[in-house]
Tab-separated table of C-alpha atoms and ligand atoms in Angstrom:
chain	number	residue	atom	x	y	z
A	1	UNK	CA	-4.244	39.068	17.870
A	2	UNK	CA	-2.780	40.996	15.211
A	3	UNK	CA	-4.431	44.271	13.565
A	4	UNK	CA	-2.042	45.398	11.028
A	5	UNK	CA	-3.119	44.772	7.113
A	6	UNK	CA	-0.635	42.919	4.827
A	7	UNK	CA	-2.498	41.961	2.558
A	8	UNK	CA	-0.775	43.079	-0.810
A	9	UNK	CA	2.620	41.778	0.320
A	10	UNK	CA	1.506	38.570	1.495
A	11	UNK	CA	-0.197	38.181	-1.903
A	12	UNK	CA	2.864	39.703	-4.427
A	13	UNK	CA	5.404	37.058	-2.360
A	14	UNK	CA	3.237	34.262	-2.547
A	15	UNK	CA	2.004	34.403	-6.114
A	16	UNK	CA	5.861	34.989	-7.237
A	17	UNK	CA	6.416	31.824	-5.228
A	18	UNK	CA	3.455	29.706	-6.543
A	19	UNK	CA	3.841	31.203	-10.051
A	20	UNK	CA	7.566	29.936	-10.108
A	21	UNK	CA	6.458	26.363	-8.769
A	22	UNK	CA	3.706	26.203	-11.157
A	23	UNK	CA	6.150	27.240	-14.192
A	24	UNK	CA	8.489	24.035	-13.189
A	25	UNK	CA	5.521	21.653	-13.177
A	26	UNK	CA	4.603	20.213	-16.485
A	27	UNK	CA	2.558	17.735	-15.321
A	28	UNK	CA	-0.772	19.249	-15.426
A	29	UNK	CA	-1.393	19.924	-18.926
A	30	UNK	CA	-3.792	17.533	-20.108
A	31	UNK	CA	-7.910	16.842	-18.735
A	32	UNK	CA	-7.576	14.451	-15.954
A	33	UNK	CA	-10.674	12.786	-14.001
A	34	UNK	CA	-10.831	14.043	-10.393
A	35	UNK	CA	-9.925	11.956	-7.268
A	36	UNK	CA	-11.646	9.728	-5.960
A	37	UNK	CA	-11.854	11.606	-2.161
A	38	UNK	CA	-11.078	14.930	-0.991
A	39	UNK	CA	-7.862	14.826	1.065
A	40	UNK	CA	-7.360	17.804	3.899
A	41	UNK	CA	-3.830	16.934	4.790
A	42	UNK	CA	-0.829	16.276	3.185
A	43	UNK	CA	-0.962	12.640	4.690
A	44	UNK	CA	-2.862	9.838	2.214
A	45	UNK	CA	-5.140	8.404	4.423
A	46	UNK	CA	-5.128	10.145	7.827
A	47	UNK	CA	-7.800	13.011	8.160
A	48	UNK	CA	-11.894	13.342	7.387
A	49	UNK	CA	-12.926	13.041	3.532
A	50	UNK	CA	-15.334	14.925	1.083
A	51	UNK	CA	-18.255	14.171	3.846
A	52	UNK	CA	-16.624	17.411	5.420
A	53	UNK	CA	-18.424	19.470	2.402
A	54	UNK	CA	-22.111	18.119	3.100
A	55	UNK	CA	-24.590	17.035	-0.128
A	56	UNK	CA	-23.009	18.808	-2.975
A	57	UNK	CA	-25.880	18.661	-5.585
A	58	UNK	CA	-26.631	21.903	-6.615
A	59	UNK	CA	-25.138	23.977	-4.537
A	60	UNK	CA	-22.752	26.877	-5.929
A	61	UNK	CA	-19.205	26.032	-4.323
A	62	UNK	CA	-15.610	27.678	-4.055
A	63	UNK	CA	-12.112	26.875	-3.260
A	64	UNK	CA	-9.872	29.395	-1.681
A	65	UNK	CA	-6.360	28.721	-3.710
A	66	UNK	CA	-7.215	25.558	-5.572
A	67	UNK	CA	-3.905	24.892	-6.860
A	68	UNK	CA	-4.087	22.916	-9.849
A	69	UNK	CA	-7.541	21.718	-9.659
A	70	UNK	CA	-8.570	18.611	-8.491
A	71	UNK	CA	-11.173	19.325	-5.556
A	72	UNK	CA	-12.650	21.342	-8.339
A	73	UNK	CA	-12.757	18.629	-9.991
A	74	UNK	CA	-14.547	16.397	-7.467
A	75	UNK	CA	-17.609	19.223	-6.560
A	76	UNK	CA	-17.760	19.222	-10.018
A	77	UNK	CA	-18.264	16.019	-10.452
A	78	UNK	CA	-20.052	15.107	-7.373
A	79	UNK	CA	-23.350	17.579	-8.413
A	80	UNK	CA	-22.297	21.048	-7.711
A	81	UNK	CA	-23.991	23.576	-9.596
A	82	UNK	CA	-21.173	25.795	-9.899
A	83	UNK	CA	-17.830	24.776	-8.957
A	84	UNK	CA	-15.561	27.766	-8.611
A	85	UNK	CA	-11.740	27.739	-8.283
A	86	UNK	CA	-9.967	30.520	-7.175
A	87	UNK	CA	-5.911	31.301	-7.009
A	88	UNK	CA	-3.919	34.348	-7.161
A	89	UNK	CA	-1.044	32.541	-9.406
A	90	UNK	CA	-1.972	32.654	-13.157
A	91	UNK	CA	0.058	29.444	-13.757
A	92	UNK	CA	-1.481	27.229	-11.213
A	93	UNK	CA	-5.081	28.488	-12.627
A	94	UNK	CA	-4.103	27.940	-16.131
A	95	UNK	CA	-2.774	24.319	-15.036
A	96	UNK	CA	-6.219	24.097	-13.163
A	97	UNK	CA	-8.340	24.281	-15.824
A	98	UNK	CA	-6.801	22.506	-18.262
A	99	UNK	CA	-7.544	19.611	-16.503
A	100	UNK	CA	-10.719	20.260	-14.816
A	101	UNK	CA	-12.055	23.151	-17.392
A	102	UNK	CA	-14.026	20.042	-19.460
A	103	UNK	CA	-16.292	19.452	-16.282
A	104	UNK	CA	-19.579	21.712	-17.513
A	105	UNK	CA	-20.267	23.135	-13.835
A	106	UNK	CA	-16.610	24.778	-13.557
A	107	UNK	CA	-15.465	28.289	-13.025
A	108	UNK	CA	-12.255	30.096	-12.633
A	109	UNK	CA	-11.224	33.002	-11.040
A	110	UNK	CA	-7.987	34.247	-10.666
A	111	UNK	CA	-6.902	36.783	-8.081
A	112	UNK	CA	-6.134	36.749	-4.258
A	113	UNK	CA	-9.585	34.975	-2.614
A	114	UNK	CA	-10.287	37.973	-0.910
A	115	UNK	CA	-11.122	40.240	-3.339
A	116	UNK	CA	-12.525	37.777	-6.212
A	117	UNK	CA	-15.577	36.212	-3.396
A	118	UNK	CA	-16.701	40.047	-3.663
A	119	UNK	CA	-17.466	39.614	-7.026
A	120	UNK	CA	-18.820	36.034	-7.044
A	121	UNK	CA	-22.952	35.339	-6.037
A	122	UNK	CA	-23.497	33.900	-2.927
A	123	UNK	CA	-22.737	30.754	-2.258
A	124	UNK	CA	-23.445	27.546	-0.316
A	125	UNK	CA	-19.724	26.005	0.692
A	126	UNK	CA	-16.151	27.684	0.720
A	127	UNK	CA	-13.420	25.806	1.680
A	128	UNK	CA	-9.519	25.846	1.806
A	129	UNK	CA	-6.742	22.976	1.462
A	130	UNK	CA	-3.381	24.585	2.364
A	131	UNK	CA	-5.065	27.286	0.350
A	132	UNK	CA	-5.687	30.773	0.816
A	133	UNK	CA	-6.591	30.513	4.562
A	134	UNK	CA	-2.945	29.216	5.069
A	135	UNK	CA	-1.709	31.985	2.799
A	136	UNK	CA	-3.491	35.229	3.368
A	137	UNK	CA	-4.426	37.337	6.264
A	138	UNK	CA	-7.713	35.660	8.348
A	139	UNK	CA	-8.806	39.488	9.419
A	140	UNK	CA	-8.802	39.906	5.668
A	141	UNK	CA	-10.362	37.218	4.272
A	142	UNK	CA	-12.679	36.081	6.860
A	143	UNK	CA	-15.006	39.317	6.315
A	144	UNK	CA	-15.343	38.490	3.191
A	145	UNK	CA	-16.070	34.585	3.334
A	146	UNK	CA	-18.784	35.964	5.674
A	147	UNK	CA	-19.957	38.158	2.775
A	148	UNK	CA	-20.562	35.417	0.472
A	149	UNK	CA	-21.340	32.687	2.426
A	150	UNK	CA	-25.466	32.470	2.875
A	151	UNK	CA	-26.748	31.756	6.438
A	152	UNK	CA	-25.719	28.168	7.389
A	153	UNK	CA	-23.385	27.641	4.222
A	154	UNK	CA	-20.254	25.719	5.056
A	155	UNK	CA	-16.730	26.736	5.622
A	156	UNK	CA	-14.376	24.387	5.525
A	157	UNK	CA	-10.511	24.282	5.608
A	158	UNK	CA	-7.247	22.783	6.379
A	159	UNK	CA	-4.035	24.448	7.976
A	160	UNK	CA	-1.071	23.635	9.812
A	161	UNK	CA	-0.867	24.342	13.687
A	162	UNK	CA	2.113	26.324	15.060
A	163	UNK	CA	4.730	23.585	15.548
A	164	UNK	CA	5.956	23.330	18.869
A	165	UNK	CA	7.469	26.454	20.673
A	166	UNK	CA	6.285	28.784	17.825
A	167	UNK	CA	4.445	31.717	18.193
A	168	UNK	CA	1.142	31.766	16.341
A	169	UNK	CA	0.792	34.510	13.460
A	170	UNK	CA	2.419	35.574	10.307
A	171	UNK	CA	5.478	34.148	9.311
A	172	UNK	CA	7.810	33.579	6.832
A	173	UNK	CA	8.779	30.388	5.409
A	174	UNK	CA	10.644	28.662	2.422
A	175	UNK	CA	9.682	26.461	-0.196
A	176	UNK	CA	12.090	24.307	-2.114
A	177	UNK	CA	10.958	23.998	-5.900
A	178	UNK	CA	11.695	20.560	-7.500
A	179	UNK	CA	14.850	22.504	-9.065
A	180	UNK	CA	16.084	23.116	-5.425
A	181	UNK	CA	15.416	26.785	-5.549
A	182	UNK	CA	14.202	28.037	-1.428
A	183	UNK	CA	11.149	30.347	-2.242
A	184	UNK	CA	9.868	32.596	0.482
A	185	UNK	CA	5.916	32.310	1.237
A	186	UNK	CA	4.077	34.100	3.925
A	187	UNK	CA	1.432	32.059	6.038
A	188	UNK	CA	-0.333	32.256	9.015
A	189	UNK	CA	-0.522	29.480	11.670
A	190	UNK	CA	-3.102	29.611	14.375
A	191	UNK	CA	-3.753	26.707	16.944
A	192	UNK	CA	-7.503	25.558	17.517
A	193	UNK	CA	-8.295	27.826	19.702
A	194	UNK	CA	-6.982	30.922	18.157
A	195	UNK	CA	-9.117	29.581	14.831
A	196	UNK	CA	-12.314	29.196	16.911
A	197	UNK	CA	-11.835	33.005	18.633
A	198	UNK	CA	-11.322	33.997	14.819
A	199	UNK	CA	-14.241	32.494	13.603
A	200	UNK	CA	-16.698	33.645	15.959
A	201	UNK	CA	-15.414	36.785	15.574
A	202	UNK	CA	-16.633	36.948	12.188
A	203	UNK	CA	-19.566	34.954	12.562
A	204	UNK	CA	-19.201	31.640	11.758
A	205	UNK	CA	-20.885	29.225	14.247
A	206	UNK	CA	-20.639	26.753	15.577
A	207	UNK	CA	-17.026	25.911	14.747
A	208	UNK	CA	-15.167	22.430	14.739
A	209	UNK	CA	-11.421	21.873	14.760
A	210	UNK	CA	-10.060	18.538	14.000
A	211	UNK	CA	-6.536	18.382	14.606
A	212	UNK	CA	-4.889	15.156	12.770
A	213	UNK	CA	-1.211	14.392	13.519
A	214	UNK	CA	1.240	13.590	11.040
A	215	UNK	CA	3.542	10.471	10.836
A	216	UNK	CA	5.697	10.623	13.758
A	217	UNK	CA	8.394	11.688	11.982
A	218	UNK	CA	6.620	14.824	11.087
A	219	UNK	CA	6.927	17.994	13.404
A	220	UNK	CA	3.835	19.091	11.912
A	221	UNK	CA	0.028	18.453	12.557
A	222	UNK	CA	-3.226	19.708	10.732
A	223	UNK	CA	-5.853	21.694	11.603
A	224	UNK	CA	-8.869	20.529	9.849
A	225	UNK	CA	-11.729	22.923	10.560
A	226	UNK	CA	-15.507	23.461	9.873
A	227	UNK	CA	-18.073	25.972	10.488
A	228	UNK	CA	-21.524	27.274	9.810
A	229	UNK	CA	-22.295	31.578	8.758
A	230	UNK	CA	-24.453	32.061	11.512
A	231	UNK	CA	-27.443	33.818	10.815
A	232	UNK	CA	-27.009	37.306	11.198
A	233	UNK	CA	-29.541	37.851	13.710
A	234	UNK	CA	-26.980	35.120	15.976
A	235	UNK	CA	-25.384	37.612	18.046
A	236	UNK	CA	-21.873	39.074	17.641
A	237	UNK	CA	-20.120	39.179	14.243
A	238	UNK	CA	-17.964	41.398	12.484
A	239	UNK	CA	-19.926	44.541	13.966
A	240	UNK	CA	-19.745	42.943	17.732
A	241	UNK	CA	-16.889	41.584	18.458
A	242	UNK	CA	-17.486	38.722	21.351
A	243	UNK	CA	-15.245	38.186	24.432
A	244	UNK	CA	-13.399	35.153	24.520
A	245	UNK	CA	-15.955	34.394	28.651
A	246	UNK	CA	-19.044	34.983	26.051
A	247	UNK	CA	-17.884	32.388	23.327
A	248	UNK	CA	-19.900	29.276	23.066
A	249	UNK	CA	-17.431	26.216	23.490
A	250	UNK	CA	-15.117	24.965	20.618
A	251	UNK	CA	-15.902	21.477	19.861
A	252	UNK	CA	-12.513	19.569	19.490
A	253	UNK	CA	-12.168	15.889	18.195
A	254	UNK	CA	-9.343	13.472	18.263
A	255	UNK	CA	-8.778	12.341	14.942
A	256	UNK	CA	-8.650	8.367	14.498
A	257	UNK	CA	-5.226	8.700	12.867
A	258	UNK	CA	-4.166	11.280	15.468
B	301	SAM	C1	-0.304	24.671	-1.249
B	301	SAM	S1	-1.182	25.158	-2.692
B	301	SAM	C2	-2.686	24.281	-2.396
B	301	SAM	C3	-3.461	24.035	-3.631
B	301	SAM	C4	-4.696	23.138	-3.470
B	301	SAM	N1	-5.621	23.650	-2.495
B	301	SAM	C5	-4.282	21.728	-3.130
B	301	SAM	O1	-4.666	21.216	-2.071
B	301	SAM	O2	-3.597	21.093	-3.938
B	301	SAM	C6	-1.647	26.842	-2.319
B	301	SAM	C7	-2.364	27.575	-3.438
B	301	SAM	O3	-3.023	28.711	-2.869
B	301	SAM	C8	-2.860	29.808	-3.744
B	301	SAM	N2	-3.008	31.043	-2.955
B	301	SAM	C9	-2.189	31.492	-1.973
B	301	SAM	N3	-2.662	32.634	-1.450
B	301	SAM	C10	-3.825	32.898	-2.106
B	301	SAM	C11	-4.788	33.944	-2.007
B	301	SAM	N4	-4.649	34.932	-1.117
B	301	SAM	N5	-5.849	33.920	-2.838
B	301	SAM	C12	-5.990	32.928	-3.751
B	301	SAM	N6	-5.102	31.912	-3.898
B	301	SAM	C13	-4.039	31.893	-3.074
B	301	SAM	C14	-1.479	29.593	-4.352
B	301	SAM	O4	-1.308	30.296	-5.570
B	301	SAM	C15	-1.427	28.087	-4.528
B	301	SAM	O5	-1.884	27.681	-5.784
């Protein structure tokens, strides 16, 4: 897989991106209730729910690039001790908490996910929607989600697989803001397997990837994943890297909407 660092690059282009987005949205100004479910694609209805996150009451909890908010909201709502929301664009966090900031357990953090879990206490669940695990470097971040995370706390997240005939890795890609302005982002795509090799890797077991296919006029289909920090007495982690012969098996499930 890949070894270089691009860490600061991928985070100035995508905050410029999500800050300009953010600064043409003026929807999200007022305190909102939360949904009603957590949704970990961009398709209503197809995919797992909230369930993926475990019992949520009082346990300290943080999204990876929470956008403006709302699954925030819900662990708020739904018993989390401390519900933490983390993004590297000022806007979207401003936005964020001005709807969700009236829920008492809330907490905001702005800066790119990597660096901010360093300074947060340990916690019990992390998870991603199209959020920072989409945007930022795995070698980077994945260290330090192991960091944080205690022995058999959750992580959680959703990304896109490579579409067909692409390469996995880090590419470049355009966003089209509501005024029609293309804004380059960087993200990495990985299929399941790649994900699981990555997670190991780091120390995350065991590791489930849920892949969940669009509508079929979509070229795109979701990875929804979840794993366990593995104690750190498990066997190889960061420190011993595991061969791909001495990996336990990935579990892989058909989604029902697949
Ligand atoms: C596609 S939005 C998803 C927002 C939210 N998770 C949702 O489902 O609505 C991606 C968000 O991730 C944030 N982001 C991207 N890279 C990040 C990073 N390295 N650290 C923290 N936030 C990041 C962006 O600023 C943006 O708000």
């Amino acid at each position: 897989m890949h070894s270089t660092t691009h860490t600061g690059v991928d985070a100035a282009v995508n905050i410029r991106a999500w800050d300009s987005i953010a600064s043409r949205d003026q929807t999200h100004g007022q305190p909102q209730d939360p949904p009603p479910d957590i949704a970990w694609t961009p398709w209503p209805g197809r995919g797992p729910g909230a369930e993926l996150l475990g019992d949520l009451v009082g346990k300290s909890v943080a999204e990876m690039g929470c956008g403006t908010g709302e699954h925030v909201g819900y662990t708020a709502l739904h018993g989390a001790r401390l519900a933490i929301g983390i993004d590297a664009s000022l806007r979207r966090l401003t936005q964020a908490r001005a709807r969700f900031g009236h829920l008492p357990a809330t907490d905001w953090h702005l800066g790119d996910a990597a660096a901010v879990l360093t300074t947060l206490p340990i916690l019990d669940v992390c998870y991603s929607i199209f959020g920072a695990l989409w945007y930022a470097d795995p070698a980077q971040l994945l260290p330090a989600v192991a960091g944080r995370l205690r022995a058999g706390g959750r992580l959680v997240f959703s990304v896109n697989a490579p579409r067909q005939g692409e390469l996995s890795g880090r590419r470049v890609d355009n966003l089209t803001s509501t005024g029609g302005a293309r804004l380059p982002v960087i993200h990495y795509a990985f299929d399941a397997a790649d994900w699981s090799a990555l997670l190991v890797a780091h120390g995350f077991r065991p590791v489930e990837v849920q892949p969940v296919s669009g509508p079929h006029t979509s070229p795109h289909h979701t990875l929804v994943v979840s794993a366990r920090r593995a104690p750190l007495s498990a066997g190889p982690g960061p420190l011993g890297r595991p061969t791909r012969e001495s990996m336990p098996p990935m579990v892989e499930r058909r989604s029902a909407a697949g």
